[in-house]
Tab-separated table of C-alpha atoms and ligand atoms in Angstrom:
chain	number	residue	atom	x	y	z
A	26	MET	CA	6.581	30.958	-11.230
A	27	ARG	CA	8.645	27.627	-10.592
A	28	ILE	CA	8.422	24.337	-11.809
A	29	GLU	CA	8.542	21.431	-9.239
A	30	SER	CA	9.603	18.263	-11.861
A	31	ASP	CA	9.993	15.795	-9.234
A	32	LEU	CA	7.350	12.957	-10.475
A	33	LYS	CA	4.261	12.718	-8.147
A	34	LEU	CA	1.949	9.579	-7.888
A	35	GLY	CA	-1.816	8.589	-7.555
A	36	PHE	CA	-2.837	5.199	-6.807
A	37	LYS	CA	-3.192	4.252	-10.561
A	38	ASP	CA	0.371	4.559	-11.108
A	39	VAL	CA	1.667	1.669	-8.897
A	40	MET	CA	1.330	-1.498	-7.192
A	41	ILE	CA	2.415	-3.710	-4.169
A	42	ARG	CA	5.100	-5.708	-5.040
A	43	PRO	CA	4.539	-9.405	-3.216
A	44	LYS	CA	7.261	-10.843	-1.031
A	45	ARG	CA	7.726	-13.950	0.951
A	46	SER	CA	5.329	-14.450	3.837
A	47	THR	CA	4.607	-17.272	6.540
A	48	LEU	CA	1.344	-16.438	6.661
A	49	LYS	CA	-0.878	-19.555	5.937
A	50	SER	CA	-4.427	-17.407	5.513
A	51	ARG	CA	-6.077	-14.526	5.387
A	52	SER	CA	-7.894	-15.109	8.040
A	53	GLN	CA	-4.584	-14.896	10.336
A	54	VAL	CA	-4.621	-11.169	9.362
A	55	SER	CA	-5.512	-8.354	11.580
A	56	LEU	CA	-6.943	-4.846	10.536
A	57	GLN	CA	-7.310	-3.280	13.907
A	58	ARG	CA	-4.887	-0.742	14.807
A	59	GLU	CA	-4.461	1.181	18.116
A	60	PHE	CA	-3.549	4.440	18.650
A	61	LYS	CA	-2.382	7.026	21.141
A	62	PHE	CA	-3.188	10.690	20.117
A	63	LEU	CA	-0.143	12.779	20.318
A	64	HIS	CA	-2.767	16.246	22.125
A	65	ALA	CA	-5.904	14.295	22.953
A	66	ASN	CA	-3.584	11.867	24.658
A	67	ASN	CA	-5.946	9.100	24.722
A	68	ASN	CA	-6.066	5.401	23.192
A	69	TRP	CA	-8.315	4.284	20.462
A	70	GLN	CA	-8.591	0.565	18.942
A	71	GLY	CA	-10.631	-0.161	15.803
A	72	ILE	CA	-10.463	-0.700	11.791
A	73	PRO	CA	-8.922	2.745	10.781
A	74	ILE	CA	-11.553	3.215	7.762
A	75	ILE	CA	-13.727	6.317	8.097
A	76	ALA	CA	-17.013	7.247	6.649
A	77	ALA	CA	-16.883	10.579	4.924
A	78	ASN	CA	-18.591	13.375	6.183
A	79	MET	CA	-21.121	13.915	3.212
A	80	ASP	CA	-24.799	13.871	3.784
A	81	THR	CA	-25.325	10.745	1.188
A	82	VAL	CA	-22.320	8.742	3.553
A	83	GLY	CA	-21.911	9.726	7.049
A	84	THR	CA	-25.205	9.377	8.379
A	85	PHE	CA	-26.542	8.169	11.675
A	86	GLU	CA	-27.353	4.697	9.990
A	87	MET	CA	-24.083	4.509	8.773
A	88	ALA	CA	-22.656	5.044	11.858
A	89	THR	CA	-24.439	2.388	13.621
A	90	ALA	CA	-23.402	-0.170	11.208
A	91	LEU	CA	-19.611	0.725	10.730
A	92	ALA	CA	-19.611	0.624	14.808
A	93	LYS	CA	-20.147	-3.002	14.867
A	94	ASN	CA	-17.217	-3.733	12.852
A	95	LYS	CA	-15.022	-0.919	14.547
A	96	LEU	CA	-15.178	1.452	11.728
A	97	ILE	CA	-15.958	5.247	12.441
A	98	THR	CA	-17.992	7.425	10.920
A	99	ALA	CA	-17.323	11.100	10.464
A	100	VAL	CA	-21.074	12.715	10.832
A	101	HIS	CA	-22.345	14.778	8.338
A	102	LYS	CA	-22.610	18.436	9.870
A	103	HIS	CA	-26.018	18.932	8.908
A	104	TYR	CA	-28.088	17.063	11.698
A	105	SER	CA	-29.376	19.460	14.313
A	106	ILE	CA	-28.401	19.405	18.218
A	107	ALA	CA	-31.925	17.637	18.627
A	108	ASP	CA	-30.762	14.764	16.367
A	109	TRP	CA	-27.829	14.293	17.763
A	110	ASN	CA	-29.399	14.062	21.383
A	111	MET	CA	-32.047	12.043	20.120
A	112	PHE	CA	-29.563	9.801	18.278
A	113	MET	CA	-27.299	9.280	21.031
A	114	SER	CA	-30.136	8.621	24.084
A	115	ASN	CA	-30.870	5.247	22.203
A	116	THR	CA	-27.503	4.134	20.952
A	117	SER	CA	-25.283	2.348	23.154
A	118	LYS	CA	-22.715	4.841	24.623
A	119	SER	CA	-19.659	2.497	22.974
A	120	ILE	CA	-20.370	4.129	19.960
A	121	GLY	CA	-18.854	7.280	20.951
A	122	ASP	CA	-15.834	5.667	20.051
A	123	TYR	CA	-16.765	5.241	16.072
A	124	ILE	CA	-18.051	8.717	15.768
A	125	ALA	CA	-16.350	11.931	14.801
A	126	ILE	CA	-18.845	15.301	14.985
A	127	SER	CA	-18.560	17.091	11.681
A	128	THR	CA	-17.868	20.937	11.892
A	129	GLY	CA	-16.959	23.579	9.473
A	130	ILE	CA	-15.429	27.126	11.034
A	131	LYS	CA	-18.216	29.609	11.183
A	132	PRO	CA	-18.805	31.140	14.412
A	133	ASN	CA	-22.033	29.430	15.045
A	134	ASP	CA	-20.306	26.064	14.626
A	135	ILE	CA	-18.604	26.342	17.520
A	136	GLU	CA	-21.694	26.667	19.610
A	137	LYS	CA	-23.063	24.075	17.839
A	138	LEU	CA	-20.001	21.761	18.411
A	139	ALA	CA	-19.761	22.841	22.205
A	140	SER	CA	-23.307	21.971	22.295
A	141	ILE	CA	-23.361	18.412	20.750
A	142	ILE	CA	-20.124	17.342	22.853
A	143	ASN	CA	-21.040	18.516	26.144
A	144	SER	CA	-24.485	16.773	26.101
A	145	ASN	CA	-22.323	13.362	24.423
A	146	PRO	CA	-18.783	13.506	25.875
A	147	THR	CA	-18.757	9.877	24.945
A	148	ILE	CA	-17.764	10.905	21.177
A	149	LYS	CA	-14.248	10.835	20.808
A	150	PHE	CA	-13.322	12.669	17.582
A	151	ILE	CA	-14.486	15.589	15.574
A	152	CYS	CA	-13.461	16.710	12.323
A	153	ILE	CA	-12.938	19.938	11.291
A	154	ASP	CA	-13.709	19.927	7.391
A	155	VAL	CA	-12.374	22.661	5.391
A	156	ALA	CA	-11.733	22.591	1.672
A	157	ASN	CA	-8.737	24.339	1.681
A	158	GLY	CA	-6.584	23.685	4.819
A	159	TYR	CA	-4.545	26.725	3.930
A	160	SER	CA	-5.909	29.651	5.339
A	161	GLU	CA	-4.562	31.499	8.643
A	162	HIS	CA	-8.321	31.469	9.746
A	163	PHE	CA	-8.542	27.597	9.908
A	164	ILE	CA	-5.565	27.154	11.975
A	165	ASP	CA	-6.933	29.764	14.315
A	166	PHE	CA	-9.934	28.114	14.565
A	167	VAL	CA	-7.945	24.968	15.158
A	168	LYS	CA	-6.298	26.445	17.881
A	169	ARG	CA	-9.467	27.646	19.581
A	170	ILE	CA	-11.083	24.465	19.227
A	171	ARG	CA	-7.736	22.235	20.939
A	172	GLU	CA	-8.139	24.699	23.533
A	173	MET	CA	-11.845	24.041	24.253
A	174	LEU	CA	-11.505	20.721	24.142
A	175	PRO	CA	-8.163	18.894	25.353
A	176	LYS	CA	-8.924	15.624	25.450
A	177	THR	CA	-11.095	15.372	22.134
A	178	THR	CA	-8.928	13.909	19.381
A	179	ILE	CA	-9.123	16.332	16.643
A	180	MET	CA	-8.798	15.590	12.840
A	181	ALA	CA	-8.382	18.333	10.887
A	182	GLY	CA	-7.940	19.145	6.745
A	183	ASN	CA	-7.653	19.011	3.858
A	184	VAL	CA	-3.742	19.845	3.116
A	185	VAL	CA	-1.917	17.806	1.027
A	186	THR	CA	2.096	18.982	1.423
A	187	GLY	CA	4.465	18.358	4.598
A	188	GLU	CA	4.765	22.140	5.662
A	189	MET	CA	1.082	22.412	6.381
A	190	VAL	CA	0.619	18.966	8.069
A	191	GLU	CA	3.341	20.251	10.495
A	192	GLU	CA	1.696	23.510	11.008
A	193	LEU	CA	-1.720	21.526	11.911
A	194	VAL	CA	0.159	18.937	14.233
A	195	LEU	CA	1.821	21.729	15.920
A	196	SER	CA	-1.698	23.452	16.266
A	197	GLY	CA	-3.026	20.881	18.373
A	198	VAL	CA	-4.545	18.239	15.688
A	199	ASP	CA	-4.127	14.776	15.833
A	200	VAL	CA	-4.679	13.255	12.589
A	201	VAL	CA	-4.244	15.714	9.617
A	202	LYS	CA	-6.730	15.058	6.796
A	203	VAL	CA	-4.564	14.596	3.430
A	204	GLY	CA	-6.383	14.933	0.133
A	205	ILE	CA	-7.120	18.167	-2.416
A	206	GLY	CA	-8.722	17.368	-5.588
A	207	PRO	CA	-9.120	13.475	-5.699
A	208	GLY	CA	-12.431	12.592	-4.628
A	209	SER	CA	-14.985	10.942	-6.680
A	210	VAL	CA	-17.346	14.066	-6.878
A	211	CYS	CA	-15.052	16.346	-6.517
A	212	THR	CA	-14.414	19.013	-9.408
A	213	THR	CA	-11.578	20.980	-7.641
A	214	ARG	CA	-8.895	20.355	-10.220
A	215	LYS	CA	-11.065	21.034	-13.111
A	216	MET	CA	-12.641	24.298	-11.556
A	217	THR	CA	-8.980	25.468	-10.485
A	218	GLY	CA	-6.212	23.541	-11.488
A	219	VAL	CA	-5.089	22.780	-7.979
A	220	GLY	CA	-4.376	19.465	-6.353
A	221	TYR	CA	-1.639	16.831	-5.697
A	222	PRO	CA	-1.716	13.199	-6.793
A	223	GLN	CA	-3.148	11.509	-3.676
A	224	LEU	CA	-0.453	8.550	-3.044
A	225	SER	CA	2.411	11.273	-3.435
A	226	ALA	CA	0.584	13.480	-0.943
A	227	VAL	CA	0.079	10.677	1.444
A	228	ILE	CA	3.474	9.308	1.436
A	229	GLU	CA	4.804	13.153	1.845
A	230	CYS	CA	2.122	13.953	4.816
A	231	ALA	CA	2.482	11.056	6.734
A	232	ASP	CA	6.425	11.259	7.250
A	233	ALA	CA	5.741	15.068	8.069
A	234	SER	CA	2.940	14.439	10.568
A	235	HIS	CA	5.204	11.270	12.089
A	236	GLY	CA	8.041	12.765	12.341
A	237	LEU	CA	6.000	15.252	15.256
A	238	GLY	CA	4.392	12.055	16.645
A	239	GLY	CA	1.033	13.228	14.806
A	240	LEU	CA	-1.087	10.828	12.273
A	241	ILE	CA	-3.017	11.583	9.325
A	242	CYS	CA	-5.991	10.581	7.326
A	243	ALA	CA	-6.168	9.995	4.022
A	244	ASP	CA	-8.809	11.382	2.352
A	245	GLY	CA	-10.274	10.731	-1.441
A	246	GLY	CA	-9.783	9.024	-4.251
A	247	CYS	CA	-9.867	5.245	-3.439
A	248	THR	CA	-11.855	3.644	-5.888
A	249	VAL	CA	-11.465	-0.078	-4.790
A	250	PRO	CA	-9.804	-2.121	-1.879
A	251	GLY	CA	-6.661	-2.366	-3.678
A	252	ASP	CA	-6.692	1.623	-3.457
A	253	ILE	CA	-7.276	1.332	-0.030
A	254	ALA	CA	-4.325	-1.118	0.682
A	255	LYS	CA	-2.225	1.497	-1.153
A	256	ALA	CA	-2.922	4.038	0.738
A	257	PHE	CA	-2.185	2.135	4.156
A	258	GLY	CA	1.015	0.930	2.395
A	259	ALA	CA	1.777	4.701	1.720
A	260	GLY	CA	1.759	5.455	5.455
A	261	ALA	CA	-1.758	6.340	6.243
A	262	ASP	CA	-3.015	5.524	9.564
A	263	PHE	CA	-6.869	6.415	8.817
A	264	ILE	CA	-8.527	6.282	5.100
A	265	MET	CA	-11.978	8.106	4.606
A	266	LEU	CA	-14.244	6.715	1.883
A	267	GLY	CA	-17.145	8.504	0.284
A	268	GLY	CA	-17.666	6.908	-3.153
A	269	MET	CA	-16.909	3.647	-1.819
A	270	LEU	CA	-19.289	3.650	0.895
A	271	ALA	CA	-22.310	5.357	-1.056
A	272	GLY	CA	-25.138	4.192	-2.608
A	273	HIS	CA	-26.275	1.734	0.174
A	274	ASP	CA	-29.082	1.638	2.445
A	275	GLN	CA	-27.413	3.870	5.093
A	276	ALA	CA	-27.419	7.007	2.991
A	277	GLU	CA	-31.237	7.870	4.137
A	278	GLN	CA	-31.865	8.900	0.074
A	279	SER	CA	-34.790	7.770	-1.980
A	280	ILE	CA	-34.138	5.045	-5.064
A	281	ILE	CA	-34.645	5.988	-8.412
A	282	GLU	CA	-36.071	3.426	-10.220
A	283	GLU	CA	-35.543	3.188	-14.175
A	284	ASP	CA	-35.893	0.503	-16.501
A	285	GLY	CA	-36.084	-2.088	-13.545
A	286	GLU	CA	-32.773	-1.028	-12.201
A	287	LYS	CA	-32.452	0.788	-8.987
A	288	TYR	CA	-30.330	3.660	-8.671
A	289	VAL	CA	-29.243	6.774	-6.039
A	290	ALA	CA	-28.018	10.030	-6.189
A	291	PHE	CA	-24.668	10.763	-4.684
A	292	TYR	CA	-23.210	13.970	-4.857
A	293	GLY	CA	-20.355	16.262	-3.517
A	294	MET	CA	-20.787	18.481	-0.508
A	295	SER	CA	-19.759	21.391	-2.606
A	296	SER	CA	-22.014	20.554	-5.456
A	297	ASP	CA	-24.650	22.418	-6.466
A	298	VAL	CA	-27.059	20.088	-5.242
A	299	ALA	CA	-25.552	20.337	-1.714
A	300	MET	CA	-25.739	24.103	-1.479
A	301	LYS	CA	-29.010	24.241	-2.757
A	302	LYS	CA	-29.885	21.433	-0.271
A	303	HIS	CA	-28.229	22.898	2.697
A	304	LYS	CA	-27.666	26.786	1.928
A	305	GLY	CA	-30.661	27.668	-0.178
A	306	GLY	CA	-28.074	28.092	-3.285
A	307	VAL	CA	-24.492	28.487	-4.446
A	308	ALA	CA	-23.347	31.813	-3.235
A	309	GLU	CA	-22.687	34.246	-5.944
A	310	TYR	CA	-18.923	34.844	-5.776
A	311	ARG	CA	-18.293	30.846	-5.296
A	312	ALA	CA	-18.543	28.156	-7.910
A	313	SER	CA	-19.743	24.671	-7.065
A	314	GLU	CA	-16.431	22.343	-6.395
A	315	GLY	CA	-18.305	18.771	-6.863
A	316	LYS	CA	-20.758	16.914	-8.833
A	317	THR	CA	-23.527	14.840	-9.353
A	318	VAL	CA	-23.935	11.135	-10.389
A	319	LYS	CA	-26.384	8.638	-10.268
A	320	ILE	CA	-25.015	5.447	-8.814
A	321	PRO	CA	-26.621	2.225	-8.457
A	322	TYR	CA	-28.362	1.279	-5.196
A	323	ARG	CA	-26.022	-1.515	-3.516
A	324	GLY	CA	-28.209	-2.731	-0.574
A	325	ASP	CA	-26.850	-3.037	3.210
A	326	VAL	CA	-23.387	-1.904	3.444
A	327	SER	CA	-22.456	-4.930	5.349
A	328	GLY	CA	-21.219	-6.581	2.070
A	329	THR	CA	-19.143	-3.778	0.707
A	330	LEU	CA	-17.552	-3.678	4.178
A	331	GLN	CA	-16.261	-7.285	3.644
A	332	ASP	CA	-14.791	-6.576	0.057
A	333	ILE	CA	-12.886	-3.979	1.668
A	334	THR	CA	-11.785	-5.817	4.415
A	335	GLY	CA	-11.542	-9.043	2.220
A	336	GLY	CA	-9.071	-6.984	-0.138
A	337	VAL	CA	-7.038	-5.229	2.494
A	338	ARG	CA	-6.619	-8.454	4.406
A	339	SER	CA	-5.553	-10.174	0.982
A	340	ALA	CA	-2.585	-7.448	0.270
A	341	CYS	CA	-1.610	-8.057	3.719
A	342	THR	CA	-1.027	-11.510	3.261
A	343	TYR	CA	0.766	-11.054	-0.126
A	344	VAL	CA	3.365	-8.955	1.542
A	345	GLY	CA	3.570	-10.975	4.827
A	346	ALA	CA	1.962	-8.694	7.287
A	347	THR	CA	0.233	-10.367	10.032
A	348	GLN	CA	-0.934	-6.963	11.055
A	349	LEU	CA	-2.179	-3.637	9.192
A	350	LYS	CA	0.450	-1.689	11.581
A	351	GLU	CA	3.037	-3.827	9.198
A	352	LEU	CA	1.842	-3.168	5.940
A	353	SER	CA	3.348	0.178	5.389
A	354	LYS	CA	6.708	-1.041	6.536
A	355	ARG	CA	6.518	-4.388	4.014
A	356	THR	CA	5.359	-2.252	1.415
A	357	THR	CA	7.544	-1.602	-2.132
A	358	PHE	CA	5.863	0.121	-4.353
A	359	ILE	CA	6.521	-0.523	-8.217
A	360	ARG	CA	5.948	1.953	-11.101
A	361	VAL	CA	3.950	0.765	-13.664
A	362	THR	CA	1.823	1.779	-16.788
A	363	GLN	CA	-0.991	-0.776	-17.073
A	364	GLN	CA	-3.376	-2.180	-13.795
A	365	ILE	CA	-5.816	-4.204	-14.884
A	366	ASN	CA	-7.090	-5.991	-17.830
A	367	ASN	CA	-10.311	-4.618	-19.341
A	368	ILE	CA	-10.923	-7.263	-22.004
A	369	PHE	CA	-14.528	-7.585	-20.277
A	370	GLY	CA	-15.245	-3.781	-19.307
A	371	ALA	CA	-13.861	-1.449	-17.025
A	372	SER	CA	-14.774	-3.285	-14.026
B	3	5GP	P1	-14.187	9.600	-2.433
B	3	5GP	O1	-13.667	8.582	-1.256
B	3	5GP	O2	-15.383	9.987	-2.820
B	3	5GP	O3	-13.267	9.717	-3.690
B	3	5GP	O4	-13.557	11.136	-1.861
B	3	5GP	C1	-14.242	11.614	-0.812
B	3	5GP	C2	-13.921	12.777	-0.152
B	3	5GP	O5	-14.272	13.670	-1.369
B	3	5GP	C3	-14.494	13.599	0.951
B	3	5GP	O6	-14.233	12.867	2.008
B	3	5GP	C4	-14.332	14.922	0.511
B	3	5GP	O7	-13.103	15.142	1.106
B	3	5GP	C5	-14.149	15.285	-0.681
B	3	5GP	N1	-15.222	15.452	-1.547
B	3	5GP	C6	-16.719	15.347	-0.413
B	3	5GP	N2	-17.571	16.117	-1.594
B	3	5GP	C7	-16.532	17.580	-2.072
B	3	5GP	C8	-17.103	18.287	-2.900
B	3	5GP	O8	-18.376	18.202	-3.270
B	3	5GP	N3	-15.985	18.973	-3.200
B	3	5GP	C9	-14.539	18.673	-3.474
B	3	5GP	N4	-13.803	19.239	-3.909
B	3	5GP	N5	-14.156	17.374	-2.338
B	3	5GP	C10	-15.434	16.810	-2.073
């Protein structure tokens, strides 16, 4: 046993220090970024925010809505090949730049992935997603997919430490997904005791990936637009959002009405609800590592998007960043013990 006593921080432990700026208005700030991916060797331009590959968030409807604003959707892995072909055949081909196909690492996942991408070669990203990115089997899978799809941008994870980020980048990953346990409906930390505070994970993993020419996606734990600004400030190239994009019309969910208020269910992809829905139940050897919550129905996602982009744009003006790209260079975090004045309630 060993104890590391360096302090590791989450979003709640810091704020971004304001800096003198020549910017007159937030409308002068561009949130678009342009990347050239290390292995896929292709370019991408857009707002680097990704809807999570959860079946209540990463839907085809969400992809249609977010692509209009050049944001990406990691489409969940439970659509059939026929669903994919149908969606892509009546949709403008340019949507492919803003779609990631999610996949697990089982043998039949490869066949399904190959079929979707062969029929729809305009899709730019795939997202290889496992709860625990520390297994050799995962690395081997990533290498196989890189060989099979040399020109597709591969996003894969999740990990939280530099040495594993390096191994993934060297194995063919363009964008390493970072985050174990910070998610809004994740119970991994409670069930296993394993995790890493997300802000420190992002800082350390970004450093490791950038050193090799790779990128990272901060996945999980953003609760307000300010957290997104902090994750970009910490060095995240992309940010994945679950809870912040949940509860909208784009979620393909039934609305529950109670006492005149409207709600929808939101659940983790390893929750017993998700496992029952997609796998017929929780396998005997494992416990659920996700929970189910009832959240207020929030209508169309466009209002939420405006809040998110408005908040991040404003953060850029506070530190004098004309482009999102400059935000991290201009960020100084200060450690704090209190963030928000709650006199009128937590929100
Ligand atoms: P959020 O933005 O809601 O805080 O976090 C979203 C992320 O939580 C997802 O992208 C995914 O990485 C993670 N996640 C989703 N469902 C589960 C789950 O059931 N268990 C765990 N451990 N993580 C989950």
